[in-house]
């Protein structure tokens, strides 16, 4: 405040600038807070509140915001009426095999693209990048026919086996990480007599933990949330994934919104927990793709 | 292994000519390279290229999954373009969605990223919050929005009612159903905002300082520095989001089932029904190729137009 009253014009200009900055910061903070409350807080909060209400409270007029009394019936109801735990276990089973398949295959392929020289490498890498832009549905039907011929429809194999053949996006991501590692590491190891496999396993892989975590988390999230593929390939009720189970929930309790919301929240909770635990890797890793890409 | 056998059968001079001598480090490295990329290469041939060629062929056949495919020439495509009303409706819905959702997501994502780029204490918490919807997808989110946008008991219409605005019927009205799906997917805009944010943070601060010296205001800096410097990121994001936008499925399948009055008959939903409800695999393959071609044309146009609007710093330096 003293600088404001001071007579030097330069000091006054500086402090008014600082004041504008501070006002800007407050405005940005308030806008973000407002958006967070309206866009995220109200929908999530409302769903959460609904899951603790019984039908009478949900359809009450005028509407009650808070459940009174709090009912856990929706949660127990969902778990009793659908084999929810089983569906979750099925989905986890699929996700774990996808994670193993992708981490292993993408690491090897990315290492070969990043570190080994072979004729046609750059062309093949361009092919790999362009496959990221091929719409999934063009290959959907023949792939289904292929699995049908193999007798795999109705099993988990169509949902798991492709993961062992890499995924363009993750190979790209992993290659970008490996490219940032100094080549001197490899060369020093080579002089000491290390084979390519040694370099891959002992030197490169230990330095690629962040992209591996990213592949693990994203694969888990995508497989947990995948609906179309299980819908096409699974027919046996006992084999259903969590998303197919939720779809049944909708059909079964068409008006029981409390139960549907409880089921949805249960289904989303693993994603939320994993997200909060790994968000540093996730947000940082995702953001890098856009920059380097 | 193959190279080793070759070496046993052929005289040495030939092998060196063929560049196949396994003892040469370069050859050895090449073989290791091919082995290394083989998982992807095999996967590409079996799960991408092969099926693409197969689906091109099936597009010219009458093929129900139980019978053998029967060559019928262009009949599927003729049927599609002359008689199939659902096909045109599906195109109309999908294109309307893309035309509304793509620019909306771009502008909202950019605006959010500008806000999230502000140096505030605790800004990381806001970033975490706005990214959250991106990790939730599929059926649970669709069910959640069905309830939030419930015309009678949903929170959105309750809030609108509280300020005296009669809420629309959202998913239940042919005029607003598609818009509701647009809004629902706009909820996940934090995902693109994070990518723009990374782009913003890569803009060298000296550009802003120079602009300020020249007396540039907030808008001028946004228009002349931020947006041009962000165009490579925008370009990347536009391509990826367009591919997603052409393939909306879960929301339409779970919430509206294409209705009311086919107002949300997304292309992907129509294709899914043709293939897995009616089992018209040949016709569905033809549908798949048409959408594939549309997406490829769109992507090609974006790429072709990129020299006009995407700014790469390295070019300017040349």
Coordinates of C-alpha atoms in Angstrom, one line a residue:
Chain A
X1 CA 0.0 0.0 0.0
X2 CA 2.9 2.4 0.8
X3 CA 4.2 2.0 -2.8
X4 CA 0.8 3.2 -4.1
X5 CA 1.1 6.5 -2.3
X6 CA 4.7 6.9 -3.2
X7 CA 5.4 9.5 -5.8
X8 CA 7.6 7.7 -8.2
X9 CA 5.5 6.9 -11.3
X10 CA 7.5 3.7 -12.0
X11 CA 6.6 2.2 -8.6
X12 CA 3.0 3.0 -9.0
X13 CA 2.8 1.4 -12.5
X14 CA 4.5 -1.7 -11.1
X15 CA 2.1 -2.1 -8.2
X16 CA -1.0 -1.4 -10.2
X17 CA 0.2 -4.1 -12.5
X18 CA 0.5 -6.5 -9.6
X19 CA -3.0 -5.6 -8.5
X20 CA -4.4 -6.4 -11.9
X21 CA -2.5 -9.7 -11.8
X22 CA -4.0 -10.5 -8.4
X23 CA -7.5 -9.6 -9.5
X24 CA -7.1 -11.8 -12.6
X25 CA -6.0 -14.7 -10.4
X26 CA -9.0 -14.3 -8.1
X27 CA -11.3 -14.2 -11.2
X28 CA -9.7 -17.3 -12.7
X29 CA -10.0 -19.1 -9.3
X30 CA -13.7 -18.1 -9.0
X31 CA -14.5 -19.2 -12.5
X32 CA -12.7 -22.6 -12.0
X33 CA -14.4 -23.1 -8.7
X34 CA -17.8 -22.3 -10.2
X35 CA -17.2 -24.7 -13.1
X36 CA -15.9 -27.4 -10.8
X37 CA -19.0 -27.2 -8.6
X38 CA -21.5 -27.0 -11.5
X39 CA -19.9 -29.4 -14.0
X40 CA -18.4 -32.0 -11.6
X41 CA -19.7 -31.3 -8.1
X42 CA -23.4 -31.2 -8.7
X43 CA -23.7 -34.2 -11.1
X44 CA -21.5 -36.4 -9.0
X45 CA -23.0 -35.2 -5.7
X46 CA -26.5 -35.7 -7.0
X47 CA -25.8 -39.3 -8.1
X48 CA -24.1 -40.0 -4.8
X49 CA -27.1 -38.7 -2.9
X50 CA -29.6 -40.6 -5.1
X51 CA -27.8 -43.8 -4.3
X52 CA -28.7 -43.4 -0.6
X53 CA -32.4 -42.7 -1.1
X54 CA -35.3 -45.1 -1.4
X55 CA -37.9 -44.8 -4.2
X56 CA -40.2 -42.7 -2.0
X57 CA -37.4 -40.1 -1.3
X58 CA -36.3 -40.0 -4.9
X59 CA -39.7 -39.2 -6.3
X60 CA -40.8 -36.9 -3.4
X61 CA -42.2 -33.5 -4.2
X62 CA -40.8 -31.0 -3.3
X63 CA -37.6 -32.9 -3.8
X64 CA -35.3 -33.5 -0.8
X65 CA -31.7 -32.8 -1.5
X66 CA -30.3 -35.0 1.3
X67 CA -31.4 -38.5 1.9
X68 CA -33.2 -38.8 5.2
X69 CA -32.8 -41.5 6.5
X70 CA -29.7 -42.7 4.7
X71 CA -30.5 -46.0 3.0
X72 CA -27.8 -48.6 2.2
X73 CA -30.4 -50.9 0.6
X74 CA -29.5 -49.8 -2.9
X75 CA -26.0 -51.1 -2.5
X76 CA -26.9 -54.3 -0.8
X77 CA -29.7 -54.7 -3.4
X78 CA -27.4 -54.4 -6.3
X79 CA -24.9 -56.9 -4.9
X80 CA -27.6 -59.4 -4.0
X81 CA -29.6 -59.2 -7.3
X82 CA -26.7 -59.3 -9.7
X83 CA -23.5 -61.3 -9.3
X84 CA -21.6 -58.0 -9.2
X85 CA -18.5 -59.3 -7.5
X86 CA -18.3 -62.0 -10.1
X87 CA -18.6 -59.5 -13.0
X88 CA -15.9 -57.4 -11.4
X89 CA -13.6 -60.4 -11.1
X90 CA -14.3 -61.3 -14.7
X91 CA -13.4 -57.8 -15.9
X92 CA -10.3 -57.8 -13.7
X93 CA -9.2 -61.1 -15.2
X94 CA -9.6 -59.7 -18.8
X95 CA -7.8 -56.5 -17.8
X96 CA -4.8 -58.2 -16.1
X97 CA -4.1 -60.4 -19.2
X98 CA -4.5 -57.3 -21.4
X99 CA -2.0 -55.4 -19.2
X100 CA 0.5 -58.2 -19.3
X101 CA 0.1 -58.7 -23.0
X102 CA 0.4 -55.0 -23.8
X103 CA 3.3 -54.1 -21.5
X104 CA 5.4 -57.0 -22.8
X105 CA 4.6 -56.7 -26.5
X106 CA 4.6 -52.9 -26.7
X107 CA 8.0 -52.7 -24.8
X108 CA 9.7 -55.2 -27.2
X109 CA 8.3 -53.6 -30.3
X110 CA 9.0 -50.1 -29.1
X111 CA 12.6 -51.0 -28.2
X112 CA 13.2 -52.5 -31.7
X113 CA 11.8 -49.4 -33.3
X114 CA 13.8 -47.1 -31.1
X115 CA 17.1 -48.8 -30.9
X116 CA 17.7 -51.3 -33.7
X117 CA 18.5 -50.5 -37.3
X118 CA 16.8 -52.7 -40.0
X119 CA 15.7 -52.0 -43.6
X120 CA 12.2 -50.6 -43.8
X121 CA 12.1 -49.5 -40.2
X122 CA 11.0 -45.9 -40.8
X123 CA 8.4 -47.0 -43.3
X124 CA 7.0 -49.6 -40.9
X125 CA 6.9 -47.1 -38.2
X126 CA 4.9 -44.8 -40.4
X127 CA 2.5 -47.7 -41.1
X128 CA 2.2 -48.1 -37.3
X129 CA 1.4 -44.5 -36.8
X130 CA -1.2 -44.5 -39.6
X131 CA -3.0 -47.5 -38.0
X132 CA -3.9 -45.2 -35.1
X133 CA -6.2 -43.4 -37.5
X134 CA -7.9 -46.5 -38.9
X135 CA -11.5 -46.6 -37.6
X136 CA -12.1 -49.6 -35.5
X137 CA -15.4 -50.5 -37.1
X138 CA -13.8 -51.3 -40.5
X139 CA -12.1 -54.3 -39.0
X140 CA -14.8 -55.2 -36.5
X141 CA -16.9 -57.6 -38.6
X142 CA -14.1 -59.6 -40.3
X143 CA -12.3 -59.9 -36.9
X144 CA -15.6 -61.2 -35.5
X145 CA -15.8 -63.7 -38.4
X146 CA -12.2 -64.7 -37.7
X147 CA -12.8 -65.4 -34.1
X148 CA -16.0 -67.2 -35.0
X149 CA -14.1 -69.5 -37.4
X150 CA -11.6 -70.2 -34.6
X151 CA -14.4 -71.1 -32.3
X152 CA -13.4 -68.3 -29.8
X153 CA -16.7 -66.4 -29.7
X154 CA -18.3 -66.8 -26.3
X155 CA -14.8 -67.1 -24.6
X156 CA -12.4 -64.5 -23.3
X157 CA -9.9 -65.2 -26.0
X158 CA -11.1 -62.5 -28.5
X159 CA -10.9 -59.9 -25.6
X160 CA -7.4 -61.0 -24.5
X161 CA -5.3 -62.4 -27.4
X162 CA -5.1 -59.2 -29.5
X163 CA -3.3 -57.5 -26.6
X164 CA -0.3 -59.7 -27.0
X165 CA 0.3 -58.2 -30.5
X166 CA 0.9 -54.7 -29.3
X167 CA -1.1 -51.5 -29.6
X168 CA 0.0 -48.7 -32.0
X169 CA -0.7 -45.9 -29.5
X170 CA 1.3 -47.5 -26.7
X171 CA 4.1 -48.6 -28.9
X172 CA 4.4 -45.0 -30.1
X173 CA 4.3 -43.7 -26.5
X174 CA 7.0 -46.2 -25.3
X175 CA 9.2 -45.5 -28.3
X176 CA 9.1 -41.8 -27.5
X177 CA 10.3 -42.6 -24.0
X178 CA 13.1 -44.9 -25.1
X179 CA 14.3 -42.3 -27.6
X180 CA 14.9 -39.8 -24.8
X181 CA 17.4 -42.2 -23.1
X182 CA 21.0 -41.6 -24.1
X183 CA 22.4 -44.1 -26.6
X184 CA 25.7 -44.1 -24.7
X185 CA 24.0 -46.4 -22.2
X186 CA 23.6 -49.1 -24.9
X187 CA 27.0 -48.6 -26.4
X188 CA 28.8 -48.9 -23.1
X189 CA 26.9 -52.1 -22.4
X190 CA 27.7 -53.5 -25.8
X191 CA 31.4 -52.9 -25.2
X192 CA 31.1 -54.9 -22.0
X193 CA 29.7 -57.7 -24.1
X194 CA 26.0 -57.3 -23.4
X195 CA 23.6 -58.8 -25.9
X196 CA 20.6 -56.9 -27.3
X197 CA 18.3 -58.8 -25.0
X198 CA 20.5 -57.8 -22.0
X199 CA 20.4 -54.2 -23.0
X200 CA 16.6 -54.4 -23.4
X201 CA 15.9 -56.1 -20.1
X202 CA 18.7 -54.7 -17.8
X203 CA 19.2 -51.2 -19.1
X204 CA 16.2 -49.9 -21.1
X205 CA 13.3 -51.5 -19.2
X206 CA 14.2 -50.3 -15.7
X207 CA 14.2 -46.7 -17.1
X208 CA 10.8 -47.1 -18.7
X209 CA 8.8 -47.5 -15.6
X210 CA 6.7 -44.3 -16.1
X211 CA 5.4 -45.3 -19.6
X212 CA 4.8 -48.9 -18.3
X213 CA 2.7 -47.5 -15.5
X214 CA 0.8 -45.4 -18.0
X215 CA 0.1 -48.4 -20.2
X216 CA -1.0 -50.4 -17.2
X217 CA -3.4 -47.7 -16.0
X218 CA -4.8 -46.8 -19.3
X219 CA -5.3 -50.5 -20.3
X220 CA -7.1 -51.1 -17.0
X221 CA -9.4 -48.1 -17.5
X222 CA -10.2 -49.0 -21.1
X223 CA -10.8 -52.6 -20.4
X224 CA -12.9 -51.9 -17.3
X225 CA -15.0 -49.4 -19.3
X226 CA -15.2 -51.4 -22.6
X227 CA -18.7 -52.2 -23.6
X228 CA -18.8 -52.9 -27.3
X229 CA -16.3 -55.8 -27.4
X230 CA -17.8 -57.8 -24.5
X231 CA -21.2 -57.1 -25.9
X232 CA -20.2 -58.7 -29.2
X233 CA -18.1 -61.6 -27.9
X234 CA -19.6 -62.7 -24.6
X235 CA -22.9 -64.6 -24.5
X236 CA -22.7 -66.6 -21.2
X237 CA -24.2 -64.7 -18.3
X238 CA -21.5 -66.0 -15.9
X239 CA -18.8 -64.6 -18.1
X240 CA -20.3 -61.0 -18.2
X241 CA -18.1 -58.0 -17.5
X242 CA -19.0 -55.2 -15.2
X243 CA -20.3 -53.0 -18.1
X244 CA -22.6 -55.7 -19.4
X245 CA -23.8 -56.2 -15.8
X246 CA -24.6 -52.5 -15.6
X247 CA -26.6 -52.8 -18.8
X248 CA -28.6 -55.6 -17.3
X249 CA -29.2 -53.4 -14.2
X250 CA -30.9 -50.9 -16.4
X251 CA -33.1 -53.5 -18.0
X252 CA -34.0 -55.0 -14.7
X253 CA -34.8 -52.0 -12.5
X254 CA -36.1 -49.6 -15.1
X255 CA -37.4 -47.1 -12.6
X256 CA -35.2 -48.0 -9.5
X257 CA -32.9 -45.1 -10.0
X258 CA -31.4 -45.5 -6.5
X259 CA -30.2 -49.0 -7.3
X260 CA -29.0 -48.1 -10.8
X261 CA -27.0 -45.2 -9.4
X262 CA -25.5 -47.4 -6.6
X263 CA -24.5 -49.9 -9.2
X264 CA -23.0 -47.2 -11.5
X265 CA -21.0 -45.7 -8.5
X266 CA -19.7 -49.2 -7.5
X267 CA -18.7 -49.8 -11.1
X268 CA -16.9 -46.4 -11.4
X269 CA -15.2 -46.6 -8.0
X270 CA -12.1 -48.7 -9.0
X271 CA -11.4 -46.2 -11.8
X272 CA -11.7 -43.2 -9.5
X273 CA -9.3 -44.8 -6.9
X274 CA -6.8 -45.8 -9.5
X275 CA -7.0 -42.4 -11.1
X276 CA -6.3 -40.6 -7.8
X277 CA -3.4 -42.9 -7.1
X278 CA -1.7 -42.5 -10.5
X279 CA -2.9 -39.2 -11.8
X280 CA 0.6 -37.8 -11.9
X281 CA 1.7 -40.5 -14.4
X282 CA -1.6 -40.3 -16.2
X283 CA -1.9 -36.6 -16.8
X284 CA 1.8 -36.1 -17.4
X285 CA 2.0 -39.0 -19.8
X286 CA -1.1 -38.2 -21.8
X287 CA -0.1 -34.6 -22.1
X288 CA 3.3 -35.5 -23.5
X289 CA 1.7 -37.4 -26.4
X290 CA 0.2 -34.3 -27.8
X291 CA 3.4 -32.4 -27.6
X292 CA 5.8 -34.9 -29.1
X293 CA 3.2 -36.2 -31.6
Chain B
X1 CA 17.6 -68.9 -38.0
X2 CA 16.6 -68.6 -41.6
X3 CA 19.7 -66.6 -42.4
X4 CA 21.8 -69.2 -40.8
X5 CA 20.4 -71.9 -43.1
X6 CA 20.9 -69.8 -46.1
X7 CA 24.5 -69.4 -45.2
X8 CA 25.0 -73.1 -45.1
X9 CA 23.6 -73.6 -48.6
X10 CA 25.1 -70.8 -50.5
X11 CA 28.7 -69.9 -51.3
X12 CA 30.1 -67.1 -49.1
X13 CA 30.5 -64.5 -51.8
X14 CA 26.8 -64.6 -52.6
X15 CA 25.8 -64.2 -49.0
X16 CA 27.8 -61.1 -48.7
X17 CA 26.2 -59.8 -51.9
X18 CA 22.7 -60.6 -50.4
X19 CA 23.8 -58.8 -47.2
X20 CA 22.6 -61.8 -45.2
X21 CA 25.7 -62.8 -43.3
X22 CA 24.5 -63.3 -39.8
X23 CA 27.9 -62.7 -38.4
X24 CA 27.9 -59.2 -39.6
X25 CA 26.7 -57.0 -36.8
X26 CA 24.4 -55.0 -39.1
X27 CA 22.7 -58.1 -40.3
X28 CA 22.4 -59.5 -36.8
X29 CA 20.9 -56.2 -35.7
X30 CA 18.4 -56.2 -38.6
X31 CA 17.3 -59.8 -37.7
X32 CA 16.9 -58.8 -34.1
X33 CA 14.9 -55.8 -35.2
X34 CA 12.5 -57.8 -37.2
X35 CA 12.1 -60.3 -34.4
X36 CA 11.5 -57.4 -32.0
X37 CA 8.7 -55.8 -34.1
X38 CA 7.2 -59.2 -35.1
X39 CA 4.4 -59.1 -32.5
X40 CA 3.1 -55.9 -33.9
X41 CA 3.7 -56.9 -37.5
X42 CA 1.9 -60.1 -37.1
X43 CA -0.9 -58.4 -35.2
X44 CA -1.1 -55.7 -37.9
X45 CA -1.5 -58.3 -40.7
X46 CA -3.9 -60.6 -38.7
X47 CA -6.1 -58.0 -36.9
X48 CA -5.9 -54.9 -39.1
X49 CA -4.7 -55.3 -42.7
X50 CA -6.3 -58.8 -43.2
X51 CA -9.7 -57.8 -41.8
X52 CA -9.7 -54.6 -43.8
X53 CA -9.2 -56.5 -47.0
X54 CA -11.7 -59.1 -45.9
X55 CA -14.3 -56.5 -45.1
X56 CA -13.8 -54.8 -48.5
X57 CA -14.5 -58.2 -50.1
X58 CA -17.5 -59.0 -47.8
X59 CA -19.0 -55.6 -48.8
X60 CA -19.7 -57.1 -52.2
X61 CA -21.4 -60.2 -50.8
X62 CA -24.6 -61.3 -49.3
X63 CA -23.4 -63.0 -46.2
X64 CA -25.3 -64.0 -43.1
X65 CA -23.0 -65.4 -40.5
X66 CA -24.4 -68.9 -40.8
X67 CA -24.2 -69.2 -44.6
X68 CA -21.3 -68.8 -47.0
X69 CA -20.7 -65.4 -48.5
X70 CA -22.3 -65.0 -51.9
X71 CA -20.9 -62.5 -54.5
X72 CA -23.5 -60.0 -55.4
X73 CA -21.3 -57.2 -56.9
X74 CA -22.4 -53.7 -56.1
X75 CA -25.9 -54.6 -54.8
X76 CA -25.1 -53.7 -51.2
X77 CA -23.9 -50.2 -52.2
X78 CA -26.8 -49.7 -54.6
X79 CA -29.3 -50.7 -51.9
X80 CA -27.6 -48.3 -49.5
X81 CA -27.6 -45.3 -51.7
X82 CA -31.0 -45.8 -53.4
X83 CA -33.3 -47.4 -50.9
X84 CA -31.9 -47.5 -47.4
X85 CA -33.5 -44.6 -45.4
X86 CA -31.8 -45.7 -42.1
X87 CA -28.4 -45.3 -43.8
X88 CA -29.1 -41.7 -44.7
X89 CA -30.6 -41.0 -41.3
X90 CA -27.5 -42.5 -39.7
X91 CA -25.3 -40.4 -41.8
X92 CA -27.3 -37.3 -41.0
X93 CA -27.2 -38.0 -37.2
X94 CA -23.5 -38.7 -37.2
X95 CA -22.6 -35.7 -39.3
X96 CA -24.8 -33.4 -37.2
X97 CA -23.1 -34.7 -34.1
X98 CA -19.6 -34.2 -35.5
X99 CA -20.4 -30.7 -36.8
X100 CA -21.8 -29.6 -33.4
X101 CA -19.6 -31.5 -31.0
X102 CA -16.2 -31.1 -32.6
X103 CA -16.0 -27.2 -32.6
X104 CA -17.7 -27.1 -29.2
X105 CA -15.2 -29.5 -27.7
X106 CA -12.4 -27.6 -29.3
X107 CA -13.5 -24.2 -28.0
X108 CA -14.5 -25.4 -24.5
X109 CA -11.3 -27.5 -24.2
X110 CA -9.2 -24.5 -25.2
X111 CA -11.0 -22.2 -22.8
X112 CA -10.6 -24.6 -20.0
X113 CA -6.9 -25.2 -20.7
X114 CA -6.3 -21.4 -20.6
X115 CA -7.9 -21.2 -17.2
X116 CA -6.0 -24.2 -16.0
X117 CA -2.7 -22.7 -17.2
X118 CA -3.1 -19.8 -14.7
X119 CA -0.4 -20.0 -12.0
X120 CA -2.6 -20.4 -8.9
X121 CA -1.8 -22.2 -5.7
X122 CA -3.7 -25.5 -5.8
X123 CA -4.2 -25.4 -9.6
X124 CA -3.2 -29.1 -9.7
X125 CA -6.4 -29.9 -7.8
X126 CA -8.5 -28.3 -10.4
X127 CA -6.6 -30.2 -13.2
X128 CA -7.3 -33.4 -11.4
X129 CA -11.0 -32.6 -10.9
X130 CA -11.6 -31.7 -14.5
X131 CA -9.8 -34.7 -15.9
X132 CA -11.8 -37.1 -13.8
X133 CA -14.7 -37.6 -16.2
X134 CA -12.2 -38.8 -18.8
X135 CA -11.4 -41.9 -16.8
X136 CA -15.0 -42.8 -16.4
X137 CA -16.8 -43.9 -19.5
X138 CA -19.1 -46.5 -20.8
X139 CA -22.3 -47.6 -19.4
X140 CA -22.1 -46.1 -15.9
X141 CA -21.7 -42.6 -17.2
X142 CA -24.5 -43.1 -19.7
X143 CA -26.8 -44.3 -16.8
X144 CA -25.7 -41.4 -14.7
X145 CA -26.7 -38.9 -17.4
X146 CA -30.0 -40.6 -18.0
X147 CA -30.8 -39.9 -14.4
X148 CA -29.3 -36.3 -14.3
X149 CA -31.3 -35.4 -17.4
X150 CA -34.5 -37.1 -16.4
X151 CA -37.2 -34.7 -17.5
X152 CA -39.3 -34.9 -14.2
X153 CA -36.9 -35.8 -11.4
X154 CA -33.4 -35.1 -12.8
X155 CA -31.3 -32.5 -11.1
X156 CA -30.7 -30.4 -14.2
X157 CA -34.4 -29.8 -14.8
X158 CA -35.0 -29.2 -11.0
X159 CA -32.3 -26.5 -11.1
X160 CA -33.7 -25.0 -14.3
X161 CA -37.2 -25.1 -12.7
X162 CA -35.9 -23.3 -9.6
X163 CA -34.9 -20.3 -11.8
X164 CA -38.1 -20.4 -13.7
X165 CA -36.9 -22.1 -16.9
X166 CA -39.0 -25.1 -18.0
X167 CA -36.5 -27.8 -18.7
X168 CA -36.7 -29.7 -22.0
X169 CA -37.4 -33.5 -22.2
X170 CA -33.7 -34.1 -23.2
X171 CA -33.3 -37.7 -24.3
X172 CA -37.1 -38.2 -24.7
X173 CA -37.6 -35.4 -27.3
X174 CA -36.4 -36.0 -31.0
X175 CA -35.4 -32.3 -31.0
X176 CA -33.1 -32.4 -28.0
X177 CA -32.0 -36.1 -27.8
X178 CA -28.9 -35.6 -30.0
X179 CA -28.0 -32.3 -28.2
X180 CA -28.2 -34.2 -24.9
X181 CA -25.6 -36.7 -26.1
X182 CA -23.5 -33.7 -27.3
X183 CA -23.7 -32.2 -23.7
X184 CA -23.0 -35.6 -22.1
X185 CA -19.8 -36.0 -24.1
X186 CA -18.8 -32.4 -23.5
X187 CA -18.6 -33.4 -19.9
X188 CA -15.3 -35.1 -20.8
X189 CA -13.7 -32.0 -22.2
X190 CA -11.1 -32.0 -19.4
X191 CA -9.3 -34.7 -21.4
X192 CA -8.5 -32.5 -24.3
X193 CA -7.9 -29.5 -22.0
X194 CA -5.0 -31.4 -20.4
X195 CA -3.5 -31.9 -23.9
X196 CA -3.9 -28.3 -24.8
X197 CA -2.4 -27.3 -21.4
X198 CA 0.7 -29.2 -22.2
X199 CA 0.9 -27.3 -25.5
X200 CA 0.4 -24.0 -23.7
X201 CA 3.2 -24.7 -21.3
X202 CA 5.6 -25.3 -24.2
X203 CA 5.1 -21.8 -25.6
X204 CA 8.3 -19.9 -24.8
X205 CA 7.5 -17.0 -22.5
X206 CA 9.7 -14.6 -24.4
X207 CA 7.1 -14.5 -27.2
X208 CA 4.6 -13.0 -24.7
X209 CA 7.2 -10.6 -23.4
X210 CA 7.9 -9.4 -27.0
X211 CA 4.2 -9.1 -27.7
X212 CA 3.7 -7.0 -24.5
X213 CA 6.6 -4.7 -25.5
X214 CA 4.7 -4.1 -28.7
X215 CA 1.7 -3.2 -26.6
X216 CA -0.4 -6.3 -27.3
X217 CA -3.4 -6.8 -25.0
X218 CA -4.9 -10.0 -23.7
X219 CA -6.9 -10.8 -26.8
X220 CA -4.1 -9.8 -29.2
X221 CA -1.7 -12.1 -27.3
X222 CA -4.3 -14.9 -27.4
X223 CA -4.9 -14.5 -31.1
X224 CA -1.4 -13.8 -32.3
X225 CA 0.8 -15.8 -30.0
X226 CA -1.2 -18.5 -28.1
X227 CA -3.4 -19.9 -30.9
X228 CA -0.7 -20.0 -33.6
X229 CA 1.7 -21.7 -31.3
X230 CA -0.9 -24.2 -30.2
X231 CA -2.0 -25.1 -33.8
X232 CA 0.2 -28.3 -33.9
X233 CA -1.6 -29.5 -30.7
X234 CA -5.0 -28.5 -32.0
X235 CA -4.3 -30.3 -35.3
X236 CA -3.4 -33.6 -33.5
X237 CA -6.4 -33.3 -31.2
X238 CA -8.8 -32.5 -34.0
X239 CA -7.8 -35.6 -35.9
X240 CA -8.1 -37.9 -32.9
X241 CA -11.4 -36.4 -31.7
X242 CA -13.0 -36.5 -35.1
X243 CA -12.2 -40.3 -35.3
X244 CA -13.9 -40.7 -31.9
X245 CA -16.8 -38.5 -32.8
X246 CA -17.6 -40.6 -35.9
X247 CA -17.8 -43.7 -33.7
X248 CA -20.2 -42.8 -30.9
X249 CA -21.9 -46.0 -29.8
X250 CA -22.4 -46.6 -26.1
X251 CA -24.5 -43.5 -25.3
X252 CA -26.9 -44.2 -28.2
X253 CA -27.1 -47.9 -27.4
X254 CA -27.7 -47.6 -23.7
X255 CA -29.7 -44.4 -23.4
X256 CA -31.8 -43.8 -26.5
X257 CA -31.5 -47.0 -28.6
X258 CA -31.4 -44.7 -31.6
X259 CA -34.6 -43.0 -30.7
X260 CA -36.9 -41.1 -30.3
X261 CA -37.9 -41.3 -33.9
X262 CA -34.4 -42.3 -35.0
X263 CA -33.1 -38.9 -33.9
X264 CA -30.0 -40.6 -32.4
X265 CA -29.5 -43.4 -34.9
X266 CA -25.7 -43.0 -34.9
X267 CA -23.9 -44.7 -37.7
X268 CA -22.1 -47.1 -35.4
X269 CA -25.3 -48.2 -33.8
X270 CA -26.9 -48.8 -37.2
X271 CA -23.9 -50.8 -38.3
X272 CA -24.0 -52.8 -35.0
X273 CA -27.7 -53.6 -35.5
X274 CA -27.2 -54.7 -39.1
X275 CA -24.3 -57.0 -38.2
X276 CA -25.3 -58.4 -34.8
X277 CA -29.1 -58.1 -34.6
X278 CA -30.0 -58.8 -38.3
X279 CA -26.8 -60.7 -39.0
X280 CA -26.4 -59.1 -42.4
X281 CA -22.6 -59.3 -42.2
X282 CA -22.1 -58.5 -45.9
X283 CA -24.2 -55.3 -45.8
X284 CA -22.7 -54.3 -42.5
X285 CA -19.2 -54.6 -44.1
X286 CA -20.3 -52.3 -46.9
X287 CA -21.6 -49.9 -44.2
X288 CA -18.3 -50.1 -42.4
X289 CA -16.3 -49.3 -45.5
X290 CA -18.4 -46.2 -46.3
X291 CA -17.8 -44.8 -42.8
X292 CA -14.2 -45.8 -43.1
X293 CA -13.9 -43.9 -46.3
X294 CA -15.7 -40.8 -44.9
X295 CA -13.3 -40.8 -41.9
X296 CA -10.3 -41.2 -44.2
X297 CA -11.4 -38.3 -46.5
X298 CA -12.0 -36.1 -43.4
X299 CA -8.6 -36.9 -42.0
X300 CA -7.0 -36.4 -45.4
X301 CA -8.7 -33.0 -45.7
X302 CA -7.5 -31.9 -42.3
X303 CA -4.0 -33.0 -43.2
X304 CA -4.1 -31.2 -46.6
X305 CA -5.4 -28.1 -45.0
X306 CA -2.8 -28.1 -42.3
X307 CA -0.2 -26.0 -44.1
X308 CA -2.8 -23.2 -44.2
X309 CA -3.3 -23.0 -40.5
X310 CA -0.9 -25.2 -38.6
X311 CA 2.2 -23.2 -37.6
X312 CA 5.4 -25.1 -37.0
X313 CA 8.2 -23.0 -35.4
X314 CA 10.9 -24.8 -37.3
X315 CA 9.4 -23.7 -40.6
X316 CA 9.5 -20.1 -39.6
X317 CA 13.2 -20.4 -38.7
X318 CA 14.1 -21.7 -42.1

